[in-house]
Coordinates of C-alpha atoms (C1' of nucleotides) in Angstrom, one line a residue:
Chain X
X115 CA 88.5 -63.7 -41.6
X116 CA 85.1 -65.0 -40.0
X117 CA 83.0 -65.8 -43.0
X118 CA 79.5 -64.0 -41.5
X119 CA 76.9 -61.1 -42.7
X120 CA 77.7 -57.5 -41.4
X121 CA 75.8 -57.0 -38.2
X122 CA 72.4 -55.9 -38.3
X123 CA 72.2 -57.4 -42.0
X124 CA 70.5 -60.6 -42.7
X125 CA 70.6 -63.8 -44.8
X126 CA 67.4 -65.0 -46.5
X127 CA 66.9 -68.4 -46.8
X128 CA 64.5 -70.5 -49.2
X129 CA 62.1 -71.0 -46.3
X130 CA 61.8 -67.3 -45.9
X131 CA 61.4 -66.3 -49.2
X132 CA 59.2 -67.9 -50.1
X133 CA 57.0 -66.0 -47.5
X134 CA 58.6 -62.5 -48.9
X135 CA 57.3 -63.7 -52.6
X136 CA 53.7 -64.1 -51.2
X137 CA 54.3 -60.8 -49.2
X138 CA 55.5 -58.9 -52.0
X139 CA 53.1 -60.2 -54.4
X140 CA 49.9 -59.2 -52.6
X141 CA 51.8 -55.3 -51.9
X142 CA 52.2 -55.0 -55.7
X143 CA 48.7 -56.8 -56.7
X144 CA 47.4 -54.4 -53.9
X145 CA 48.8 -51.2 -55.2
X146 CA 48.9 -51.5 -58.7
X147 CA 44.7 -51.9 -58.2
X148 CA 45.2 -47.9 -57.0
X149 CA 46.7 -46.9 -59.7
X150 CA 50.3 -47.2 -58.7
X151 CA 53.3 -48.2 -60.9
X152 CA 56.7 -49.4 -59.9
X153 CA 59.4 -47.0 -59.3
X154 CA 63.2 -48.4 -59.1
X155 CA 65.9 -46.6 -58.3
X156 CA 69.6 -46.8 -56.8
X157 CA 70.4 -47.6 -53.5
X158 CA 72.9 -45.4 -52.7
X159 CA 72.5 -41.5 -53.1
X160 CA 74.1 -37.9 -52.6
X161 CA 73.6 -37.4 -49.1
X162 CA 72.9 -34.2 -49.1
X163 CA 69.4 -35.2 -50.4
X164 CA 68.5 -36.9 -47.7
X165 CA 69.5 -33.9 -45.5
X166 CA 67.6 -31.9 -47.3
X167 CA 64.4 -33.7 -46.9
X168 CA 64.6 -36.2 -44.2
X169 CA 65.9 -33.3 -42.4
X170 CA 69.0 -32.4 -40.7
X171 CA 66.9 -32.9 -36.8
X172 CA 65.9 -35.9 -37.6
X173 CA 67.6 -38.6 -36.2
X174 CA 67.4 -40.9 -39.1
X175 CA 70.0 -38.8 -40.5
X176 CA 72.2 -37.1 -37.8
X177 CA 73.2 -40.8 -36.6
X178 CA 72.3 -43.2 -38.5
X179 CA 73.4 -43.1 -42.3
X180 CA 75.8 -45.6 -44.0
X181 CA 77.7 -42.8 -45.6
X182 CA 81.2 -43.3 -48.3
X183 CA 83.6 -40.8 -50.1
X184 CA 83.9 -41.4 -53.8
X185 CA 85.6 -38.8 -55.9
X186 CA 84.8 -35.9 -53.9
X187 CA 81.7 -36.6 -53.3
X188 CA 79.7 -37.7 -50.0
X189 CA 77.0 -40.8 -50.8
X190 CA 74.8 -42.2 -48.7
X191 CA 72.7 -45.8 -48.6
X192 CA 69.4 -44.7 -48.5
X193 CA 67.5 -44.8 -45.2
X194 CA 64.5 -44.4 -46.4
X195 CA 62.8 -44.2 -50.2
X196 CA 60.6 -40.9 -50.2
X197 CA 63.5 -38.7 -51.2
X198 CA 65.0 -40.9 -54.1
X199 CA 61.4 -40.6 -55.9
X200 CA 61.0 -36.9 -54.9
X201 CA 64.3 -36.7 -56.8
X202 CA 63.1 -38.5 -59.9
X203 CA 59.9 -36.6 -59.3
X204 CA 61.5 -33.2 -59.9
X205 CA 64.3 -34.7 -62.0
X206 CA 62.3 -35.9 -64.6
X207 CA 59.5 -33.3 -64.6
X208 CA 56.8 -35.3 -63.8
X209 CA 54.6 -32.2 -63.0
X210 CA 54.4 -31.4 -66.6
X211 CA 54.0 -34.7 -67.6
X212 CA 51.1 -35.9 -65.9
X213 CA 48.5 -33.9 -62.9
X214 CA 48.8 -37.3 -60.7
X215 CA 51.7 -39.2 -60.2
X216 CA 51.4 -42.2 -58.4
X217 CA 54.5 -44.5 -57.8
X218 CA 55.5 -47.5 -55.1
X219 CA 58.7 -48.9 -54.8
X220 CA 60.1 -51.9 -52.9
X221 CA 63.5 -52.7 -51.6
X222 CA 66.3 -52.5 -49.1
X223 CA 67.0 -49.3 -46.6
X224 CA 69.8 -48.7 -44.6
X225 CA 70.2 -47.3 -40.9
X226 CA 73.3 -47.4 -38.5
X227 CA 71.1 -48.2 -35.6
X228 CA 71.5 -51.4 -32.9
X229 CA 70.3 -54.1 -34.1
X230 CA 66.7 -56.1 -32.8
X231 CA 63.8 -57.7 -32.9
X232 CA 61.7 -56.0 -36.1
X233 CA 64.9 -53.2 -36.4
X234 CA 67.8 -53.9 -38.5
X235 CA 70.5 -52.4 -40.2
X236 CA 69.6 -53.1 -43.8
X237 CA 66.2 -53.9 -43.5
X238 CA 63.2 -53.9 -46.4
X239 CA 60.5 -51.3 -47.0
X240 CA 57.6 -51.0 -49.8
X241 CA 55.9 -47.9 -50.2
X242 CA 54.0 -46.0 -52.2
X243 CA 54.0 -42.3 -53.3
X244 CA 51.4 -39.6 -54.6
X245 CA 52.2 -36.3 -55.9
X246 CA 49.6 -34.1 -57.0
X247 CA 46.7 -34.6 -55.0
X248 CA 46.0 -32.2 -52.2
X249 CA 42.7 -33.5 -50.8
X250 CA 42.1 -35.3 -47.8
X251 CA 40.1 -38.4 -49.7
X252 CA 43.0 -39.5 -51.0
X253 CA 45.0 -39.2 -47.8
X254 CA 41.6 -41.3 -46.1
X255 CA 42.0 -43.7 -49.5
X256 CA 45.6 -44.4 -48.9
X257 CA 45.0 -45.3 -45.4
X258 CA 41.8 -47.6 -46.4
X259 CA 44.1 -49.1 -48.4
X260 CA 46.8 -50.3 -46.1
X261 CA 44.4 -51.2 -43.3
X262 CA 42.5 -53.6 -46.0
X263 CA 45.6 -55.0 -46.9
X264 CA 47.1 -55.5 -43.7
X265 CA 43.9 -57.0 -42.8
X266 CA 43.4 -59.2 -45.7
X267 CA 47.3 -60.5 -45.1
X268 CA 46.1 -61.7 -41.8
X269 CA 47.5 -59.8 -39.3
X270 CA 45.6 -59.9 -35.9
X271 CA 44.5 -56.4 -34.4
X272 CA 45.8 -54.0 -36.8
X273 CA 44.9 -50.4 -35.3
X274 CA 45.1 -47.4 -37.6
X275 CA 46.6 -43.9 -35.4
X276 CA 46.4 -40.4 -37.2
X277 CA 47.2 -37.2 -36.1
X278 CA 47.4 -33.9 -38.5
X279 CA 50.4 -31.8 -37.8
X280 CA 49.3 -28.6 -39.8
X281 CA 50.9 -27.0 -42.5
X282 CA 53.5 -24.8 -41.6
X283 CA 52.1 -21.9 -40.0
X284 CA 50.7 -24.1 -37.5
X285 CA 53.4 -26.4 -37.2
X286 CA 55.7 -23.4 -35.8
X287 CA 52.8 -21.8 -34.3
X288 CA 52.5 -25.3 -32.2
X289 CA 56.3 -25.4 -32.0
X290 CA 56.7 -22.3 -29.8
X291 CA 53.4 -23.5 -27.7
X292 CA 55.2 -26.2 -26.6
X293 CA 58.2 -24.7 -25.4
X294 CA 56.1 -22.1 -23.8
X295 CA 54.6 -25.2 -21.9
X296 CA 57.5 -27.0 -20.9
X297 CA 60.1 -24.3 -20.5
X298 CA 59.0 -23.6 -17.2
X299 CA 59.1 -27.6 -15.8
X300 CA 62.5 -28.2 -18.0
X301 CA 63.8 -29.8 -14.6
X302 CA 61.2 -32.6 -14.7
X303 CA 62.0 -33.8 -18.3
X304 CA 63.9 -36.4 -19.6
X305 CA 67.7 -35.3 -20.4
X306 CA 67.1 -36.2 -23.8
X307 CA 64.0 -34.3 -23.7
X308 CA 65.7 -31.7 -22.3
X309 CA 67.7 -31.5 -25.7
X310 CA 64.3 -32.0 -28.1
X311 CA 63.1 -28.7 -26.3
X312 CA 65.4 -26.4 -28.7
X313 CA 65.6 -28.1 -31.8
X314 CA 62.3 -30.2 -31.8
X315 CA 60.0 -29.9 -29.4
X316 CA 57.1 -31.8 -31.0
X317 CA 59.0 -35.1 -30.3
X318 CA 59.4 -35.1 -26.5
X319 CA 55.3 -35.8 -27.0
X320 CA 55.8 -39.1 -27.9
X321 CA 58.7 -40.2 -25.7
X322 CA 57.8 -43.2 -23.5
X323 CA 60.0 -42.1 -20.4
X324 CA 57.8 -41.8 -17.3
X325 CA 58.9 -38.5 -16.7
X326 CA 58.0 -36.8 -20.3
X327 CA 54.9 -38.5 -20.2
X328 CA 54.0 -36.6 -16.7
X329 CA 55.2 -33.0 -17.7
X330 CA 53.1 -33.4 -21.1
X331 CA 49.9 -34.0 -19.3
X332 CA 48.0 -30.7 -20.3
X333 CA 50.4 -30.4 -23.3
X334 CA 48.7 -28.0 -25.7
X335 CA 47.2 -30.2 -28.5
X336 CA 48.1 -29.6 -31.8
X337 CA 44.7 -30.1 -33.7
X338 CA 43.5 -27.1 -31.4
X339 CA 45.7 -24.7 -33.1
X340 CA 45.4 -26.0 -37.0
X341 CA 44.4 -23.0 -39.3
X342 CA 41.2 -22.6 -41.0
X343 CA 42.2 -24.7 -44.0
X344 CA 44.3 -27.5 -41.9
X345 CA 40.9 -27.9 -40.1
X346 CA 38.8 -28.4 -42.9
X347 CA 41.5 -31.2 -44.3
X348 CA 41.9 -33.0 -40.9
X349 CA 37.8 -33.0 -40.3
X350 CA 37.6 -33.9 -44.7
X351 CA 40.0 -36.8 -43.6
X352 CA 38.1 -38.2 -40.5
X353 CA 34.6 -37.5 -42.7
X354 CA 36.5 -40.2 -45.8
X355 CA 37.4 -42.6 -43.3
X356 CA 33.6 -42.8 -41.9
X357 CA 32.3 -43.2 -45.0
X358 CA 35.0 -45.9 -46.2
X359 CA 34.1 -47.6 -42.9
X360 CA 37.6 -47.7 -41.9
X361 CA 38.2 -47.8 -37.8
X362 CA 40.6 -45.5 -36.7
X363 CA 42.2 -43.8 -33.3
X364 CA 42.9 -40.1 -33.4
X365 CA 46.6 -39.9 -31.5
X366 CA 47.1 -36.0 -31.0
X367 CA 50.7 -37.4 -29.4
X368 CA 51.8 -39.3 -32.8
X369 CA 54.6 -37.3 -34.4
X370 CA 56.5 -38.9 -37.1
X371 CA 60.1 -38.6 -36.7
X372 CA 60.7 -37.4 -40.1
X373 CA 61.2 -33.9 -40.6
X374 CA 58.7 -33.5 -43.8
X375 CA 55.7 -34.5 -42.9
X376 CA 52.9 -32.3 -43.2
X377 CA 49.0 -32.2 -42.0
X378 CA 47.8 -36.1 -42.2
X379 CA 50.3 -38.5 -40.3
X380 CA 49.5 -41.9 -39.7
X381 CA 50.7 -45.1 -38.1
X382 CA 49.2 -48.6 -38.7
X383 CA 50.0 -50.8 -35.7
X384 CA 49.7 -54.8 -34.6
X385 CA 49.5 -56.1 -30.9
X386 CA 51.1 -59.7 -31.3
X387 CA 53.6 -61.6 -29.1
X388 CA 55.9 -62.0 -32.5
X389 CA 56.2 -58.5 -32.8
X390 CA 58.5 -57.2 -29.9
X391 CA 58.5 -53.7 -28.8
X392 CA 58.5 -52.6 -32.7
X393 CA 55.0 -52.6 -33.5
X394 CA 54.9 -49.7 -35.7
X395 CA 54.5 -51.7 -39.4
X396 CA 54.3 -49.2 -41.5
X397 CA 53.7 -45.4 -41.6
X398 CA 53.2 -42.1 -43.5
X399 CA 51.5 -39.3 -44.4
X400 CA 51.6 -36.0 -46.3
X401 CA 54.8 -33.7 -46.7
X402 CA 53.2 -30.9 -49.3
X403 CA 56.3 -29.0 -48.8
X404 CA 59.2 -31.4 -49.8
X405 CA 58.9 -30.8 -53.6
X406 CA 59.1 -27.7 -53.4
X407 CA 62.2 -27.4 -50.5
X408 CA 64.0 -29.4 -52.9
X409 CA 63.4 -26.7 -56.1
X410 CA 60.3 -28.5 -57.6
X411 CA 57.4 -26.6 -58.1
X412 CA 55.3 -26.4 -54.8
X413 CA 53.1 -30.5 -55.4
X414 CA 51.2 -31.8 -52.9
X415 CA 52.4 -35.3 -51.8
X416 CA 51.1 -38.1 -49.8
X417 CA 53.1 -41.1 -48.8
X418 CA 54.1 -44.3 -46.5
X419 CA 56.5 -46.7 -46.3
X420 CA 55.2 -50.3 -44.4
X421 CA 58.4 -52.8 -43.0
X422 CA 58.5 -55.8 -44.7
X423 CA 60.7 -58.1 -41.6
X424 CA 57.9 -56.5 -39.5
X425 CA 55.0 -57.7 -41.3
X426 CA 56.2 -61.0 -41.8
X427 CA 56.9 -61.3 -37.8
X428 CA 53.5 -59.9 -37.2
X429 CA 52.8 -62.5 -39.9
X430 CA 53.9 -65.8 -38.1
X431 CA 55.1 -69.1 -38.9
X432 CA 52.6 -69.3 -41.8
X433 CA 53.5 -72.3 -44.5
X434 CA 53.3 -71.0 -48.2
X435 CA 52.2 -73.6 -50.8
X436 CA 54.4 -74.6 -53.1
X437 CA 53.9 -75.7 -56.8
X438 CA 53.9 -79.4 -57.0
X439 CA 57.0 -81.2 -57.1
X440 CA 57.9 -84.3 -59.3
X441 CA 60.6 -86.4 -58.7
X442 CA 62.8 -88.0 -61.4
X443 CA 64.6 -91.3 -59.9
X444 CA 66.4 -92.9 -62.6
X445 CA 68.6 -96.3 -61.7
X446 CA 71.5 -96.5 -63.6
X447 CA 73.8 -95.4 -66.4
X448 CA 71.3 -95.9 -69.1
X449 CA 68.4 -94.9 -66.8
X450 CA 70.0 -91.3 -66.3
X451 CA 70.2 -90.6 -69.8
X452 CA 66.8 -91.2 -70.4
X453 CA 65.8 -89.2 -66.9
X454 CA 67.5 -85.9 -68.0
X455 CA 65.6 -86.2 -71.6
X456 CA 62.1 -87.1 -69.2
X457 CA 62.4 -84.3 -66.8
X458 CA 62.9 -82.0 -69.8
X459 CA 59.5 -82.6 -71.2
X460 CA 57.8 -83.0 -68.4
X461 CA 59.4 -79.3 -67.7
X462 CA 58.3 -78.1 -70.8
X463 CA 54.9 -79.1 -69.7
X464 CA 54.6 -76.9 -67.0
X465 CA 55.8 -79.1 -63.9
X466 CA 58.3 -78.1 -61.6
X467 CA 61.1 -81.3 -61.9
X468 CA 63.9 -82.3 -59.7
X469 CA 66.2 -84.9 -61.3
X470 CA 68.0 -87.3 -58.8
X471 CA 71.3 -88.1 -60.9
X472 CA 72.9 -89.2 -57.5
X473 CA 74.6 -92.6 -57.9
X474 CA 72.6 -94.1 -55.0
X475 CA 70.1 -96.5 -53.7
X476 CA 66.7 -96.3 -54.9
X477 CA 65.6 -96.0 -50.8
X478 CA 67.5 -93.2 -50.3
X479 CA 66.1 -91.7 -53.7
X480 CA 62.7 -92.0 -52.5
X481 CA 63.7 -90.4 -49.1
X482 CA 64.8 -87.3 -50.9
X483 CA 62.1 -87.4 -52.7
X484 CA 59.3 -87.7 -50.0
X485 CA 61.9 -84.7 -47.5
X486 CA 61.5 -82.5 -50.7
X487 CA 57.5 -82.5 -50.7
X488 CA 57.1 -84.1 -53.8
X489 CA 53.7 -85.6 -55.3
X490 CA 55.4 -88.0 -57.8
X491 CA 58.3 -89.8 -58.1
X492 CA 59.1 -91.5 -61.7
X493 CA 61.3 -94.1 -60.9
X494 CA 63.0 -96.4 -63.6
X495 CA 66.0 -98.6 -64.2
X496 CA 66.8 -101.2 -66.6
X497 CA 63.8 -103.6 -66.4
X498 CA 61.5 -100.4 -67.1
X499 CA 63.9 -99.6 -70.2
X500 CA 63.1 -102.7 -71.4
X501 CA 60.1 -103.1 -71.1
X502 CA 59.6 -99.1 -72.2
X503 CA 57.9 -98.6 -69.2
X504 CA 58.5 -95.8 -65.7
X505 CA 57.0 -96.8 -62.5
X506 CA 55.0 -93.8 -61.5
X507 CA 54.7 -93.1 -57.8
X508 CA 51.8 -90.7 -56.3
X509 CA 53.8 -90.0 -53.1
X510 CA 50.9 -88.5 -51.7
X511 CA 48.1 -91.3 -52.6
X512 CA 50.9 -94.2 -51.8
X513 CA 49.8 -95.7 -55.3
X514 CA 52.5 -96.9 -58.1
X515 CA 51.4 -98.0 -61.5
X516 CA 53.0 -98.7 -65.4
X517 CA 53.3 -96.3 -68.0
X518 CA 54.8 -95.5 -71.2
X519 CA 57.1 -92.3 -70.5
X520 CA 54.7 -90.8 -73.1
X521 CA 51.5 -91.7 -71.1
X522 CA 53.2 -90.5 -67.4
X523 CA 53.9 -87.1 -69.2
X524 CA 50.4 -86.8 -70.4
X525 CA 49.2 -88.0 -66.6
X526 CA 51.1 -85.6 -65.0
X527 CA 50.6 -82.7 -67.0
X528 CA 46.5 -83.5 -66.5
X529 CA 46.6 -83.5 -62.7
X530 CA 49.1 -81.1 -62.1
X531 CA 46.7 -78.2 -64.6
X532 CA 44.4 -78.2 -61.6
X533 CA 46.4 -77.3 -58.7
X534 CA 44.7 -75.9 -55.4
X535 CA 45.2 -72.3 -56.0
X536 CA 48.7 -71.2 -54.2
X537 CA 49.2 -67.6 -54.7
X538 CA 52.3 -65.5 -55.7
X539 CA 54.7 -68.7 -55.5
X540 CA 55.7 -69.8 -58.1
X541 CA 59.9 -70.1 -57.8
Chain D
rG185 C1' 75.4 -44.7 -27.9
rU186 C1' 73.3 -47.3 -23.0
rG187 C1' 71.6 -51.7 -20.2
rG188 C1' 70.7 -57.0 -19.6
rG189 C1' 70.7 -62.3 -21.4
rU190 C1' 73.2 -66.0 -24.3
rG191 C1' 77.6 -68.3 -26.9
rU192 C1' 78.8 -76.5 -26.1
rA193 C1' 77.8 -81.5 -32.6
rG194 C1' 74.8 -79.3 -39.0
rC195 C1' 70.2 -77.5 -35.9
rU196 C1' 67.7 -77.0 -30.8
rC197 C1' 69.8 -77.4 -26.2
rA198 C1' 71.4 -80.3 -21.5
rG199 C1' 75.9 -80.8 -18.4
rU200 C1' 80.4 -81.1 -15.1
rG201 C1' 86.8 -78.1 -11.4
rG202 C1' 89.2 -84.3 -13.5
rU203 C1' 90.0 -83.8 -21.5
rA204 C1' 81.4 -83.9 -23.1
rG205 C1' 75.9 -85.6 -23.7
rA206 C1' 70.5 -85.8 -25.6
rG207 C1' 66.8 -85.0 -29.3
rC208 C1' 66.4 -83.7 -34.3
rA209 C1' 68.9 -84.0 -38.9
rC210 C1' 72.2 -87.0 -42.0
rU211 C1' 74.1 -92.1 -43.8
rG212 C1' 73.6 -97.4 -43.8
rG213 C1' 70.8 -101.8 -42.4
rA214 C1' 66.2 -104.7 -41.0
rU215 C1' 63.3 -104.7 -46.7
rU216 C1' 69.1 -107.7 -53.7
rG217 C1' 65.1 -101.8 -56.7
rU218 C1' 60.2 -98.8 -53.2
rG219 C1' 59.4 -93.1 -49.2
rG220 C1' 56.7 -91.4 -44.8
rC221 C1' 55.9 -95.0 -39.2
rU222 C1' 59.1 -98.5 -36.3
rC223 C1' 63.7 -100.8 -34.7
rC224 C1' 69.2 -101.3 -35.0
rA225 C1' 74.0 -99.2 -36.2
rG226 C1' 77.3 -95.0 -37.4
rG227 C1' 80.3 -89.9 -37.0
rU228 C1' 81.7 -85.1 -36.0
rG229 C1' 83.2 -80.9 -31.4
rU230 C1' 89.5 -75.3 -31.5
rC231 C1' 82.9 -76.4 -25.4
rG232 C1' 83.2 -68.1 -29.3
rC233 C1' 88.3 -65.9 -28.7
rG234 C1' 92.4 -64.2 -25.4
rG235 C1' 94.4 -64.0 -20.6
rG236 C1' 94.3 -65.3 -15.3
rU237 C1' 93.5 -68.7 -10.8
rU238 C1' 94.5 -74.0 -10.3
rC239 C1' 98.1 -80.1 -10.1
rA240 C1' 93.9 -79.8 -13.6
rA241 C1' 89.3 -74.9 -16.6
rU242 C1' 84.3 -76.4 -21.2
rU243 C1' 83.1 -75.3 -15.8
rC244 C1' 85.6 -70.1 -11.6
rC245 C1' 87.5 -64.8 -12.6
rC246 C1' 88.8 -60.7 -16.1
rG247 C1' 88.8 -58.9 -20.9
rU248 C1' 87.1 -59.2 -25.8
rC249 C1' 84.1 -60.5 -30.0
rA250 C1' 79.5 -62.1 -31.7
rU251 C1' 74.4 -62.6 -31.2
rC252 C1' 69.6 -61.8 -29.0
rC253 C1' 66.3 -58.6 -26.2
rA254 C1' 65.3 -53.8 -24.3
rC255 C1' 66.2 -48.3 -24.1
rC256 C1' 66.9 -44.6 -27.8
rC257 C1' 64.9 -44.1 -32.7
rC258 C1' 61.9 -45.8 -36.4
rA259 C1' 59.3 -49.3 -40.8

RNA sequence: GUGGGUGUAGCUCAGUGGUAGAGCACUGGAUUGUGGCUCCAGGUGUCGCGGGUUCAAUUCCCGUCAUCCACCCCA
């Protein structure tokens, strides 16, 4: 057999994760400031939830779920996370536990889809969900939120999209609009469009073929038939984002392809050469109705889920810090004995220690040590025994002197308690 | 599912119808036990796989697989 990850599934090396530490730190640090708490739960599920929630139209599910038989019963890998906590939501009764629940969750999703750049088959998302708040401030704080963080992460030209789609009255309202519009120029659509018409119109609005684009011109819009109450959410949203100072583009063509979604929808976008074609990183809004479809008591809910490969491409080849290294280079039998019993306590006091017990020269030692980034190197053969003495190297300041083993110890742990602040890296 | 590009050393890639190269990396040496810079030396390849054309294929042709990019869809 080749000896090689499934397609569309990825290795992550050393390099890279230390970058998803630093990313995943700042989500968590991020979110948990809102209020949010972590939320874990299995990867694999019935998949009938996710047809009843995703939604049977929605792609995501008619094509592109990893699905098995076990004992009679159909499972799925999860595709996405919003049904899993909507699950646990009604599962464990959060309702009646609490007004507000507030959870995020991080971790691997699965879709059958072609693999490229920013799109994979097993691919990463963190999210966050709110159940129990119906007003549009908290749909404007969420969105404040991500476009701080994706700001502060240092992502170039981060564009926030929203859109409402109604509740459902106007949704179906809209729905029949549409096909009122387009029935008549059918001919001039996309074939693919052509098969959207029936089942969901709403998404030939967003295609990027030529030829939807032209028959949509003069599309009715969908904010222009929002009910009473949708209207006073959408302009209570737009009137929270001006006062949180948070820039944003109203897209009346952005329709989420997930079934659920509900009045506020948003996208957060990058424009960077990195990126590829994806350059949706993350997206959300409201689905008010899921809890409910699923036999919960009718909640209002809020969430988004942000693509973790996608971030860190928008991201760069940015260098995470690393803790200082120190390197243990003992020469000789005797030496390694006393190196293993060194790096211990100099472990104990805080440092991160690699000990050499190679049987090699002290050059190539040294070479290891200077490839691996380290600061010091204690280096010490049978003259230092002797003489009760390790030859301490500052790799970084080219400067050697004598000390006891007791007094390196002490040194080290000294300089290394005021490291240059690297954040969420430790290993 | 559809379209296009690419598969040669550990990595990045060059190359040719006559059995293959560079840079980097690695190891050793110049420096008996002192790194980064420099210099010298050293090795490895089913040339993705299968078939065809040919005296001869890594090179040309067909197929296949993998991968990348794009469409679709989405994070």
């Amino acid at each position: 057999m080749k000896l090689r990850a499934v397609k569309g599934m990825n290795d992550i090396l050393p390099d890279e994760t230390r970058r998803w530490q630093r990313l995943e730190h700042v989500f968590r640090r991020t979110v948990e400031a809102y209020g949010y708490e972590e939320l874990r739960t299995p990867v694999l599920e019935q998949k009938e939830l996710f047809e009843k929630s995703t939604g049977e139209t929605s792609e995501v599910v008619q094509k592109q779920m990893f699905t098995l038989e076990r004992s009679g019963e159909t499972l799925a890998l999860r595709p996405e996370g919003t049904p899993s906590a909507a699950r646990v939501y009604i599962g464990q009764s959060m309702h009646a536990r609490e007004p507000e629940t507030r959870w995020y969750y991080v971790g691997p999703m699965f879709r059958a889809e072609q693999p490229q750049r920013g799109r994979y088959r097993q691919f990463h998302q963190a999210g966050c969900e709110l159940y129990g708040n119906p007003g549009p401030v908290c749909d404007a704080e969420m969105i404040d939120m991500l476009y701080r963080m994706l700001v502060d992460l240092g992502i170039p030209n981060v564009q926030v999209n929203v859109n409402s789609l109604g509740g459902p009255n106007a949704r179906s309202l809209y729905r029949e609009r549409l096909r009122a519009f387009f029935e008549p120029k059918r001919a001039e659509l996309s074939p693919h469009a052509q098969e959207r018409l029936a089942d969901n119109p709403l998404r030939i609005l967003d295609s990027k073929d030529p030829r939807d684009r032209a028959a949509s011109d003069g599309a009715p819009v969908l904010l222009d038939v929002l009910d009473e109450d949708d209207q006073a959410h959408w302009r209570g949203l737009l009137q929270a984002l001006d006062a949180l100072g948070t820039p944003y583009t109203v897209d009346p063509r952005l329709v989420r392809g997930l079934d659920y979604y509900t009045r506020t929808c948003f996208e957060l976008t990058a424009q960077t050469g990195e990126l590829g074609s994806q350059n949706a990183l993350l997206g959300g809004g409201r689905y008010d109705g899921m809890i409910e479809s699923l036999g919960g008591p009718k909640t209002p809910a809020i969430g988004f889920a942000m693509g973790l490969e996608r971030i860190l491409l928008a991201l760069g080849e940015l260098e995470v810090a690393r803790p200082e290294l120190c390197f243990v280079a003992p020469l000789g039998e005797h030496a390694a004995l006393e190196g293993v019993v060194l790096a211990r306590r100099l472990r104990d006091r805080g440092l991160r220690v690699v000990l050499d017990g190679r049987d090699n020269s002290l050059k190539s030692k040294l070479r290891r040590a200077n490839s691996m980034g380290a600061r010091w190197c204690l280096v010490f053969g049978d003259s230092e025994l002797d003489r009760k003495i390790v030859q301490v190297k500052d790799l970084t300041a080219h400067k050697q002197e004598e000390l006891s083993p007791e007094e390196a110890v002490e040194r080290l742990a000294a300089e290394n308690a005021q490291p240059p602040g690297a954040v969420g890296s430790r290993p």
